[in-house]
Short mmCIF file of C-alpha atoms in Angstrom, two decimals:
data_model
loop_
_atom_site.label_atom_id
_atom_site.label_comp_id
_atom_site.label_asym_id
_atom_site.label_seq_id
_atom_site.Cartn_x
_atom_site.Cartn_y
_atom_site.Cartn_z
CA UNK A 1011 -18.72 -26.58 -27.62
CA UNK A 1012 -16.81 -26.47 -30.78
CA UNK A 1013 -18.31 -26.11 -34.74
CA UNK A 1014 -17.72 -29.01 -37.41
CA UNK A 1015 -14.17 -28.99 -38.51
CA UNK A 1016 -12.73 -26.87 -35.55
CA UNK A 1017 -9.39 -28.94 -33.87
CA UNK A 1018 -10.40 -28.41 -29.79
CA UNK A 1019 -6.48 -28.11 -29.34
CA UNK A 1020 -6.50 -24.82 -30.65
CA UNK A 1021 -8.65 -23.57 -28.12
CA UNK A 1022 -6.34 -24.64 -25.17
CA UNK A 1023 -3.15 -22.67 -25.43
CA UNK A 1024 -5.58 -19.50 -25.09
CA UNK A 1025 -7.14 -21.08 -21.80
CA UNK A 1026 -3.83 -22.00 -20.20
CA UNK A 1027 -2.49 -18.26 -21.46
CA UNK A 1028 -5.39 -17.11 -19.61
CA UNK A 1029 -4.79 -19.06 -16.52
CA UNK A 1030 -1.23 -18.22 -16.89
CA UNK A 1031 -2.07 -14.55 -16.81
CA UNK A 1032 -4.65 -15.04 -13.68
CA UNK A 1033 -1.34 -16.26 -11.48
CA UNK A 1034 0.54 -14.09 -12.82
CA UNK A 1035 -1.82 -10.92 -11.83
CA UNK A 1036 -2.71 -12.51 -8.12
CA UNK A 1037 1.43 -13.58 -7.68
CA UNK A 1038 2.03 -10.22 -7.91
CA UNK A 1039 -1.34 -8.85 -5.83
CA UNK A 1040 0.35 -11.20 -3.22
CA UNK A 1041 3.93 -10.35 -3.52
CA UNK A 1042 2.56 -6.50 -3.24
CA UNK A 1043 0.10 -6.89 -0.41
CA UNK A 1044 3.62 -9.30 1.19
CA UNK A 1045 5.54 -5.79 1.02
CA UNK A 1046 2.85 -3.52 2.32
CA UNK A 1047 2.75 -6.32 5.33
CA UNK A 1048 5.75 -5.81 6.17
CA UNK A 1049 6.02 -2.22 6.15
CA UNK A 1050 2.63 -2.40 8.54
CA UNK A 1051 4.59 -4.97 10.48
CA UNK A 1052 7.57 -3.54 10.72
CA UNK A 1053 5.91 0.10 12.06
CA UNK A 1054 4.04 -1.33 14.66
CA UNK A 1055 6.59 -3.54 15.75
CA UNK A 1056 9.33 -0.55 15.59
CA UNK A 1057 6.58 2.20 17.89
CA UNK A 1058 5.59 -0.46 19.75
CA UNK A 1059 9.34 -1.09 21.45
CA UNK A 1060 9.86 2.49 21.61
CA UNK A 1061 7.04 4.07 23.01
CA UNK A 1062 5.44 1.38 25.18
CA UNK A 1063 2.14 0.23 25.60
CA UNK A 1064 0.04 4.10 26.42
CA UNK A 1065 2.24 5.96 23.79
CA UNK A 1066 1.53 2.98 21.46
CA UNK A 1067 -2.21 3.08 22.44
CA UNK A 1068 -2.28 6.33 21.23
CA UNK A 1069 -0.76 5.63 17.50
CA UNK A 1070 -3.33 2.90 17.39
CA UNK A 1071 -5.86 5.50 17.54
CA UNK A 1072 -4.67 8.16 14.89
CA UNK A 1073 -4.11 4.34 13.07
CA UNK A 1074 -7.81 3.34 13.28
CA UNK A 1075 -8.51 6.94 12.48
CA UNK A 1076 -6.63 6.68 9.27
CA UNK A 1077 -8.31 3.03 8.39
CA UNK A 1078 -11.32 5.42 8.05
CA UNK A 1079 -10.09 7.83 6.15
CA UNK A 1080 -8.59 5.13 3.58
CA UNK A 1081 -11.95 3.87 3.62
CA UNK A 1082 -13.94 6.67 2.50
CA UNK A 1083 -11.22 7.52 0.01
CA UNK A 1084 -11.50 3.84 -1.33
CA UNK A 1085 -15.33 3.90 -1.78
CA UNK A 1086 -15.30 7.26 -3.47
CA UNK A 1087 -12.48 7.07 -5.87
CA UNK A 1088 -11.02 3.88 -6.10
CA UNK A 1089 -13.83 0.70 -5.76
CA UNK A 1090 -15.60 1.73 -8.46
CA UNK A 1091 -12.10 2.28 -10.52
CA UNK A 1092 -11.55 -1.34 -10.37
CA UNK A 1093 -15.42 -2.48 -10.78
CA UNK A 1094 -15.78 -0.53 -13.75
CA UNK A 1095 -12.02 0.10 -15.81
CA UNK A 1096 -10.13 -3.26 -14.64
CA UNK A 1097 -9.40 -4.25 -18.16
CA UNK A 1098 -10.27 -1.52 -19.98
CA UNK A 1099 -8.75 -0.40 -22.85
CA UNK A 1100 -5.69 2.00 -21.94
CA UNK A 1101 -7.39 5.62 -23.08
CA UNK A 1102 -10.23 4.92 -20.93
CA UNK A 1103 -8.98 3.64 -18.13
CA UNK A 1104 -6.03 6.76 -18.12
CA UNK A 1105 -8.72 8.99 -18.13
CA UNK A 1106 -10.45 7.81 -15.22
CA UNK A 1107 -7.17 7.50 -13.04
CA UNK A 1108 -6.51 10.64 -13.74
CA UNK A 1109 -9.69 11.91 -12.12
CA UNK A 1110 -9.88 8.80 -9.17
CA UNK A 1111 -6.36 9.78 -8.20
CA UNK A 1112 -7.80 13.43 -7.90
CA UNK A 1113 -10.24 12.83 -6.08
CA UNK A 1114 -8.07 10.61 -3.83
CA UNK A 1115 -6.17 13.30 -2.94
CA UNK A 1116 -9.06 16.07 -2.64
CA UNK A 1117 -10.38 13.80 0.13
CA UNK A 1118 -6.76 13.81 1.50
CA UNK A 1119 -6.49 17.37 1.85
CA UNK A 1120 -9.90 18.05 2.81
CA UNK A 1121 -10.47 15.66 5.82
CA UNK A 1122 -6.40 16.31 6.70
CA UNK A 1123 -7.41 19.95 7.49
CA UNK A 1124 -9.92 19.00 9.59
CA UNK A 1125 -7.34 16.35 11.50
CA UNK A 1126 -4.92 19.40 11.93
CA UNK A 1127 -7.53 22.12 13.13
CA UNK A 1128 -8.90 19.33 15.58
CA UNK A 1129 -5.43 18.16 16.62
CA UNK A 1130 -4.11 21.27 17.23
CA UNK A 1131 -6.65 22.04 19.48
CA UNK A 1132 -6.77 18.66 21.27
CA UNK A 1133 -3.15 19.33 22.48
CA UNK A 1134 -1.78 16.43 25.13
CA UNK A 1135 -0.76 13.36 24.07
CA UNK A 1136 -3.39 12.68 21.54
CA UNK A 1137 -3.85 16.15 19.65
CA UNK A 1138 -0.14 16.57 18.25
CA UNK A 1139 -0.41 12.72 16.69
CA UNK A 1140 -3.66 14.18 14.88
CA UNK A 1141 -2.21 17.08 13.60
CA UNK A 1142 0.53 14.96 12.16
CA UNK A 1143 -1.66 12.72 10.75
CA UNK A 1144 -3.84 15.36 9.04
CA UNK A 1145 -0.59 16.62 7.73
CA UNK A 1146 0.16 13.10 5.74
CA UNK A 1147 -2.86 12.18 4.82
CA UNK A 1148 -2.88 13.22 1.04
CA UNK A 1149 0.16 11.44 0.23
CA UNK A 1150 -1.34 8.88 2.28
CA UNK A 1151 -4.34 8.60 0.17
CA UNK A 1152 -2.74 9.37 -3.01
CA UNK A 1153 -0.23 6.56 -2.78
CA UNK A 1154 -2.72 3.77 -1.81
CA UNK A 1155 -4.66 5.16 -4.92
CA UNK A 1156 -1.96 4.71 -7.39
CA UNK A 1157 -1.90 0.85 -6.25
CA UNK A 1158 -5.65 0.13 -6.78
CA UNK A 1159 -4.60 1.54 -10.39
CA UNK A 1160 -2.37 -0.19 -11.33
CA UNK A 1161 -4.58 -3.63 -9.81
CA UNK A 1162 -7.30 -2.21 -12.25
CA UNK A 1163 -5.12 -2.09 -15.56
CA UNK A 1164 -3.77 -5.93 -14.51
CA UNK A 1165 0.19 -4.29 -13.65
CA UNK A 1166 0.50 -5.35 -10.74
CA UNK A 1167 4.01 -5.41 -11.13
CA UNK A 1168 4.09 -1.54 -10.54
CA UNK A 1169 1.75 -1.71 -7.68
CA UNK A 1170 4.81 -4.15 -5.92
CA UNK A 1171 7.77 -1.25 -7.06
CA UNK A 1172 5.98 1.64 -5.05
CA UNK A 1173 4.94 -0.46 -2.15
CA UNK A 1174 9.21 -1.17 -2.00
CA UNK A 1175 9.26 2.18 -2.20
CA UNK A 1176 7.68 3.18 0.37
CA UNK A 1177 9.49 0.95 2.47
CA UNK A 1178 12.82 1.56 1.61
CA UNK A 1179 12.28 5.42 2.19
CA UNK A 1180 10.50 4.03 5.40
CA UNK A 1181 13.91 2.99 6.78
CA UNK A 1182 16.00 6.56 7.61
CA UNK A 1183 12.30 8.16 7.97
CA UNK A 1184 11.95 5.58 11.25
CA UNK A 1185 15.62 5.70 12.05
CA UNK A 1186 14.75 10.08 12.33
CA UNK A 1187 11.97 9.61 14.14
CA UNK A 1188 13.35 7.11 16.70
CA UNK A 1189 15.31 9.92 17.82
CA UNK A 1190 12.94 12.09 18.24
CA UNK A 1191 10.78 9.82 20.18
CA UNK A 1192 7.16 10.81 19.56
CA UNK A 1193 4.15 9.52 18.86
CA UNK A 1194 3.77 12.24 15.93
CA UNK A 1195 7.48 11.87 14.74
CA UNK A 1196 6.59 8.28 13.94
CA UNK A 1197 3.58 9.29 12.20
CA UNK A 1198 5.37 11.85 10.31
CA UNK A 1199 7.70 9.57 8.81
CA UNK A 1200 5.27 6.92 8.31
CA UNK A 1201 3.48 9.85 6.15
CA UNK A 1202 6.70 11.61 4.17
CA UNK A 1203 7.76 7.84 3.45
CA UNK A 1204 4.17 7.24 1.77
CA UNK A 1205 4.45 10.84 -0.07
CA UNK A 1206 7.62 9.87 -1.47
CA UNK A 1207 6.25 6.74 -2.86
CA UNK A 1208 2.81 8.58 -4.18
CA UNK A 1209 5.29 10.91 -6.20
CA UNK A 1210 6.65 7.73 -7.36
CA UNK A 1211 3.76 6.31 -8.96
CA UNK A 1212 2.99 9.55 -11.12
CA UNK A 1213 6.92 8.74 -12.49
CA UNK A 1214 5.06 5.23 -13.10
CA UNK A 1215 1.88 6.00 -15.19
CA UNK A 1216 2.64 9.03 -16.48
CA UNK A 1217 -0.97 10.17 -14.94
CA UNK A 1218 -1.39 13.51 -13.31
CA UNK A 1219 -4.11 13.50 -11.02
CA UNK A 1220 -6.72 15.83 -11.65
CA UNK A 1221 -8.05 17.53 -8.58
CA UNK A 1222 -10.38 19.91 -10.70
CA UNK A 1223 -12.25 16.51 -12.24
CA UNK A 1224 -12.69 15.42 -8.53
CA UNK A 1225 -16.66 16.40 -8.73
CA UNK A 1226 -17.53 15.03 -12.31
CA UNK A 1227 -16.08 11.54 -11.05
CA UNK A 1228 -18.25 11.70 -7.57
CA UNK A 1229 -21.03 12.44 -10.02
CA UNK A 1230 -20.37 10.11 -12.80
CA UNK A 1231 -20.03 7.10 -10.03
CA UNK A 1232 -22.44 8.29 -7.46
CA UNK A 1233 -24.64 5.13 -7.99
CA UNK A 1234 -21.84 3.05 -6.83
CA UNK A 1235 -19.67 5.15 -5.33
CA UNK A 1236 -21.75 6.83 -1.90
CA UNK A 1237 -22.98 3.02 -1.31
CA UNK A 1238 -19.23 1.94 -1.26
CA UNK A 1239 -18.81 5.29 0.61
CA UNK A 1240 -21.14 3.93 3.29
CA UNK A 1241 -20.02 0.28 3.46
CA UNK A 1242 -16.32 1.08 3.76
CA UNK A 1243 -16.99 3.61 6.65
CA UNK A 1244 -19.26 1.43 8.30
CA UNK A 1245 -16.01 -1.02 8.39
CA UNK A 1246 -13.41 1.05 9.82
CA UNK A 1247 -15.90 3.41 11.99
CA UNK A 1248 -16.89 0.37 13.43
CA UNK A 1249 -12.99 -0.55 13.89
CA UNK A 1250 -12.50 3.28 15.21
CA UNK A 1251 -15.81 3.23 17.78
CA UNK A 1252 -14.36 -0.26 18.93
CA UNK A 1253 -11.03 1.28 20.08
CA UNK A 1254 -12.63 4.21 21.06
CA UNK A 1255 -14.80 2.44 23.62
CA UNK A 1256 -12.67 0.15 24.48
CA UNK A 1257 -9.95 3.05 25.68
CA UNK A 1258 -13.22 4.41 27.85
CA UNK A 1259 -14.43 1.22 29.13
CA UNK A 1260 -11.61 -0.29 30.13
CA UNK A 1261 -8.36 1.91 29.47
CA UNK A 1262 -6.26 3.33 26.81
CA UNK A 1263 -3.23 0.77 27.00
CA UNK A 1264 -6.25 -1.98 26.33
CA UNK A 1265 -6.30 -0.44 22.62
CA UNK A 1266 -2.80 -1.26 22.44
CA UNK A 1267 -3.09 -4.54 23.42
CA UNK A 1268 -5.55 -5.39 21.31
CA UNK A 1269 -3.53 -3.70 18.29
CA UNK A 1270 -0.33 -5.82 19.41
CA UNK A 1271 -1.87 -9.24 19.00
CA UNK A 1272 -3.06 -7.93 15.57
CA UNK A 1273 0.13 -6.65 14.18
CA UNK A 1274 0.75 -11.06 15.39
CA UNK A 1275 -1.48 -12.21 12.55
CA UNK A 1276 0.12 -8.69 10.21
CA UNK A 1277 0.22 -10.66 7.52
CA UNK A 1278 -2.94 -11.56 7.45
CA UNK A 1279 -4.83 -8.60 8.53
CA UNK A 1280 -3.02 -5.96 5.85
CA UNK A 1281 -3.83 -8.47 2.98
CA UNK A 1282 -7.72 -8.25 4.76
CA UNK A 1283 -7.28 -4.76 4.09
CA UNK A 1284 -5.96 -4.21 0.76
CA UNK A 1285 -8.16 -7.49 -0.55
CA UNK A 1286 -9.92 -5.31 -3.31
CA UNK A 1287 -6.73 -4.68 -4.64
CA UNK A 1288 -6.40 -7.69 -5.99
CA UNK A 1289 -9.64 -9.63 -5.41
CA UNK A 1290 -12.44 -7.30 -6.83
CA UNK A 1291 -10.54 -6.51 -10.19
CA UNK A 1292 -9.55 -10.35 -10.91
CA UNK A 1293 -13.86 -11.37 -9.64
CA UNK A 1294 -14.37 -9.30 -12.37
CA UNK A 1295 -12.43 -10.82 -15.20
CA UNK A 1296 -13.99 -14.15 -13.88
CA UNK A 1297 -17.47 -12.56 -14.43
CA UNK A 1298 -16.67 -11.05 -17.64
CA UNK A 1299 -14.59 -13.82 -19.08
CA UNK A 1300 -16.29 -17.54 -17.23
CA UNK A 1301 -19.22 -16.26 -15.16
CA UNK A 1302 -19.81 -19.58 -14.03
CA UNK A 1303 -16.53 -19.68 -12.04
CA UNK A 1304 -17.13 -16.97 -9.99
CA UNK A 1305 -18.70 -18.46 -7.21
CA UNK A 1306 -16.22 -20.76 -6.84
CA UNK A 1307 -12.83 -18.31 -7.24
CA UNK A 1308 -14.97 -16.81 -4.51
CA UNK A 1309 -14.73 -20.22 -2.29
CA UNK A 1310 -11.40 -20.72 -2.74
CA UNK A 1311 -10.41 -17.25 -2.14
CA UNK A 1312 -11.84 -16.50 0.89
CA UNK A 1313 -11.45 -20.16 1.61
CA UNK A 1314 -7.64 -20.03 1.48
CA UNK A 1315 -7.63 -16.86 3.90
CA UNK A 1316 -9.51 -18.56 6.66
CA UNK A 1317 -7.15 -21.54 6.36
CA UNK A 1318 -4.41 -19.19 6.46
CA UNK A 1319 -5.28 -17.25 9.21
CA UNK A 1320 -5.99 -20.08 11.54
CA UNK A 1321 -2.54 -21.72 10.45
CA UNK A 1322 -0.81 -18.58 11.25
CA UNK A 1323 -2.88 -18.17 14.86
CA UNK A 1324 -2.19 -21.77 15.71
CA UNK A 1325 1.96 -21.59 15.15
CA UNK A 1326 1.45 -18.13 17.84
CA UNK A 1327 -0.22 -20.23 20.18
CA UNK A 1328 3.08 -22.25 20.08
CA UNK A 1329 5.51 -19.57 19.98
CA UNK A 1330 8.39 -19.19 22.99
CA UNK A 1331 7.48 -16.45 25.15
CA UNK A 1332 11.11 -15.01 24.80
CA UNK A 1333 10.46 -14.41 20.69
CA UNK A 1334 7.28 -12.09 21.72
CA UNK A 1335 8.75 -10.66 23.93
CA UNK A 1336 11.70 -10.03 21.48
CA UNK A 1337 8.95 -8.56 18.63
CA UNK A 1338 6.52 -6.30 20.87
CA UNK A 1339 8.43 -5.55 24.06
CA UNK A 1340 5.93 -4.84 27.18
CA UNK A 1341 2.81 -5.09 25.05
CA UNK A 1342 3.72 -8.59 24.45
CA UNK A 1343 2.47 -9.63 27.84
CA UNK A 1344 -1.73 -8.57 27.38
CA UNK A 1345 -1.18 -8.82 23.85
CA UNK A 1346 -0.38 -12.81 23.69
CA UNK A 1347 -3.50 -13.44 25.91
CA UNK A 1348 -5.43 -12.19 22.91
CA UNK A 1349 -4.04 -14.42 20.11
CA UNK A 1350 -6.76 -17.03 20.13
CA UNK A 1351 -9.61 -14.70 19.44
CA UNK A 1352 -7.91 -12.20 17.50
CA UNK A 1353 -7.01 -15.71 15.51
CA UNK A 1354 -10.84 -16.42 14.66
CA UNK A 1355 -11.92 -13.08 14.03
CA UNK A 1356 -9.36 -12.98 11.04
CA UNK A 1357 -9.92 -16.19 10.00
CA UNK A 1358 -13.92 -15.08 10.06
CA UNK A 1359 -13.09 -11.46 8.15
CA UNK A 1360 -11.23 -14.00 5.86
CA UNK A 1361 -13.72 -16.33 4.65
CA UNK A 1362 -16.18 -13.04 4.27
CA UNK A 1363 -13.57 -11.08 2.27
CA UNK A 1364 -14.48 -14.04 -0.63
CA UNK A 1365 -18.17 -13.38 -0.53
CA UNK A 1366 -17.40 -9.45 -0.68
CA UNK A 1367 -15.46 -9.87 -3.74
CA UNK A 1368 -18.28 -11.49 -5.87
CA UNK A 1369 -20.98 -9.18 -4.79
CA UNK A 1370 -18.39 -6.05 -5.72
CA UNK A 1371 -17.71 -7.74 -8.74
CA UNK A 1372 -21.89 -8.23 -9.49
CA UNK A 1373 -22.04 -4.48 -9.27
CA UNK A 1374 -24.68 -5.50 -6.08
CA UNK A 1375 -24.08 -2.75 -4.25
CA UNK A 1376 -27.41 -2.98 -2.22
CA UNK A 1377 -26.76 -6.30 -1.11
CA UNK A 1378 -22.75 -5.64 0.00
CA UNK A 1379 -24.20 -2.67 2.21
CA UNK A 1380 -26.53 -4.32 3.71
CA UNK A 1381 -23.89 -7.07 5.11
CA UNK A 1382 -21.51 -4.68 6.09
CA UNK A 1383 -24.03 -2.33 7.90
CA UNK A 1384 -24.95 -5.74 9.46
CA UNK A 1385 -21.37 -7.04 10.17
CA UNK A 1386 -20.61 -3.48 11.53
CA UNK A 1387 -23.28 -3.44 14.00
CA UNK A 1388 -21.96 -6.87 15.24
CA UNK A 1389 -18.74 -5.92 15.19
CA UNK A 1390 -19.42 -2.94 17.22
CA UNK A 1391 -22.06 -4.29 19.50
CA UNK A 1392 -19.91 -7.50 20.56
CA UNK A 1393 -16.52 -5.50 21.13
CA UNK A 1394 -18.34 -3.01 23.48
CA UNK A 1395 -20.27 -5.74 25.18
CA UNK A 1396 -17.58 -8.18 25.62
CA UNK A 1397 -15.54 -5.13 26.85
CA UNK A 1398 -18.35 -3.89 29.55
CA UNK A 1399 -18.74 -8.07 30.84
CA UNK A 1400 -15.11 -9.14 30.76
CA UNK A 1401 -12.68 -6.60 29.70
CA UNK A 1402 -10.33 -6.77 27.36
CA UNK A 1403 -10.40 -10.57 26.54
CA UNK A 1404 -14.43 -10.42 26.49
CA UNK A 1405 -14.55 -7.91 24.13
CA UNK A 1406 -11.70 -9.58 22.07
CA UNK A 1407 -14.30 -12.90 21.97
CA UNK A 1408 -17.23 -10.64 21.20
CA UNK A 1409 -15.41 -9.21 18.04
CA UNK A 1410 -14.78 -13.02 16.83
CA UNK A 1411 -18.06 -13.79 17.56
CA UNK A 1412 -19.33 -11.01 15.57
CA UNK A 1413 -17.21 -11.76 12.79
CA UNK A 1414 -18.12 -15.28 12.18
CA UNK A 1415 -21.21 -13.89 12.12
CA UNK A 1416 -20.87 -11.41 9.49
CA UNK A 1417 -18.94 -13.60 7.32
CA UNK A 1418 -22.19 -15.95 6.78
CA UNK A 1419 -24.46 -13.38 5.79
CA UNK A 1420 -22.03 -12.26 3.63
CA UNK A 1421 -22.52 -16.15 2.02
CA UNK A 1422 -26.02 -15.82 2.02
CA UNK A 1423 -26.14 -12.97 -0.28
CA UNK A 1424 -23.43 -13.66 -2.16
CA UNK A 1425 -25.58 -17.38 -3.50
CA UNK A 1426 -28.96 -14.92 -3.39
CA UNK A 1427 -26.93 -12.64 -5.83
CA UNK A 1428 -26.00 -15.20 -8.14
CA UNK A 1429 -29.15 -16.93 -7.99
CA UNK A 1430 -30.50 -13.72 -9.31
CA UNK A 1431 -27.66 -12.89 -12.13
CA UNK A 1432 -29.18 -16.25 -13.60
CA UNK A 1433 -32.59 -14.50 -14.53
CA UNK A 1434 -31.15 -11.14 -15.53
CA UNK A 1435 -28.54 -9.68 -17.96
CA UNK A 1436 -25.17 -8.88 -16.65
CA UNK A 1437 -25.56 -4.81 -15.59
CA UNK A 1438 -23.73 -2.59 -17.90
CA UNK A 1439 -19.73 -1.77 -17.16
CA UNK A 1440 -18.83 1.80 -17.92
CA UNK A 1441 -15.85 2.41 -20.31
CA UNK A 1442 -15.80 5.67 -20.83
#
């Protein structure tokens, strides 16, 4: 609605900047989250021809294991970074890198201590890839920190650089630990490379984490911050209790099967797992900036994932035997019986991941715990199941089933939540 007098052209060169801006901050979230695929890919492709299907079962684990750690690191320091500073101005959202990235790397060292001590004391094949891990996780944690950051203050330009970063210091890390031949020489390197790109993104911002500040910023963001704590947990644990089971039910080199037809659909999966990255900080400009829209940036989002995924699936389903067998080696064989279900389950996680996005952006942290406890329980419950009736294929069905699942109450509260916002102001967003 324009006022008397007012030309309506003027007012479009601001929209399109604005739109222009939009692509500009998801090319990049996608160009970034394209890198960190490949690294992923590239990892699990590179351990899984040298170590064979048991070894590789067994970097799956301390790989699940690390999905949880991420996890609670992401719900304490960095989610409610980018609900509350994405598009801040610069002294305020500074200040509260400075203390997310220190408390990113206080969980780091804390929980990597407790990796060693148990690692070290496991001994056989799994302890010493524990112990390694525990060693790498605060670079780990740091470095994934530093990404949601720079997502938050709309540079997502830097978040790309130290992703290629890490990968390029990746390459003679992997060459080193080839060598070696180790479960825990691969996870070193896959660690040192991250550390090298964490110190990386200090020379970026300028920002020295604050480790001391680590318990005003758990206090200052506790109302959002032990909610996402929960949620995220209850997502990986559930991942972790999966391959955990599944390794008792029906054998460890089962885990790596499963993980070898998901490093298949890599692509897919890592952007799954580094969606708030881009996703929660740009639902939030929507809100801010053309509430209206947000429901249906959330459509189209998680719309264009499930699309995606099942595109990806279906060309696997065509694929020569010869060319898996040239990417995963021996796991290819009980890994390509997996494709089709692995296939829906990320197309399922997909179509959820849009729903998440709007309810992290509404600040409804009630509502997004209550789907993923849900989803979790699924998750959980039809992996184990399908594992204890069929295997590894049943519980590769059960997890798809599960997912599919999850992904429409995820729908249900995301149009319950809006409904809501409707009759209410929009909550307060912290600045300072």
């Amino acid at each position: 609605m324009t006022t008397e007098g007012e030309n309506p052209r003027k007012t479009a060169p601001p929209a399109r900047s604005a739109k222009r801006a939009l692509v500009g901050r998801l090319s990049w979230g996608l160009a970034d989250q394209a890198a960190s695929s490949v690294s992923n890919f590239v990892v699990g492709i590179y351990v899984a021809r040298s170590l064979g299907v048991t070894a590789f079962g067994v970097f799956s684990l301390a790989w699940v294991t690390y999905g949880v750690v991420l996890n609670v690191s992401r719900g304490l320091a960095t989610d409610p970074l980018v609900v509350r500073f994405s598009g801040v101005p610069d002294a305020s959202w500074r200040g509260a890198v400075a203390r997310s990235t220190g408390t990113a790397l206080g969980v780091g060292a804390a929980i990597g201590a407790v990796c060693l001590v148990a690692g070290l004391g496991l001994g056989g094949r799994v302890g010493p890839a524990f112990a390694a891990l525990g060693v790498m996780l605060p670079g780990l944690l740091l470095q994934d920190a530093w990404r949601f950051a720079f997502f938050a203050a709309g540079t997502g330009r830097k978040a790309f650089v130290n992703d290629v970063v890490w990968g390029v210091a990746l390459v003679p890390a992997m060459v080193v630990a080839a060598r070696v031949g180790s479960v825990a020489a691969f996870l070193l390197a896959w660690g040192a490379s991250a550390t090298v790109a964490a110190a990386y993104g200090y020379l970026q911002s300028g920002i020295r984490p604050r480790l001391t500040e680590a318990r005003g910023w758990l206090r200052e963001q506790r109302d959002l911050g032990y909610r996402y704590l929960v949620e995220n947990v209850s997502l990986s644990g559930a991942s972790q209790v999966r391959a955990y089971g599944l390794g008792v039910i029906v054998g460890v080199g089962a885990v790596g099967a499963v993980r070898g037809a998901e490093l298949l659909l890599g692509p897919f999966l890592a952007v799954l797992m580094g969606l708030s990255l881009v996703t929660v900080p740009e639902a939030a400009r929507v809100l801010r900036q053309a509430p209206h829209q947000l429901g249906r940036f959330c459509f189209l989002l998680g719309g264009g994932q499930a699309a995606g995924a099942l595109l990806w699936g279906s060309a696997l389903l065509l694929m020569p035997g010869r060319l898996g067998e040239l990417a995963l080696g021996g796991v290819w064989h009980s890994s390509s019986q997996l494709i089709a279900q692995i296939t829906l389950s990320v197309a399922g996680a997909g179509l959820g991941t849009g729903a998440a996005a709007g309810l992290r952006a509404l600040g409804a942290a009630r509502r997004s715990l209550r789907c993923q406890l849900f989803a979790s329980a699924c998750y959980v419950g039809g992996g184990l199941g399908g594992a204890a009736v069929a295997g590894t294929a049943g519980s590769a069905w059960g997890v798809a089933a599960a997912t599919v699942s999850g992904s429409a109450v995820w729908w249900l509260q995301l149009r319950s939540a809006l409904r809501e916002r409707h009759h209410s102001p929009i909550p307060e967003v912290r600045t300072a």
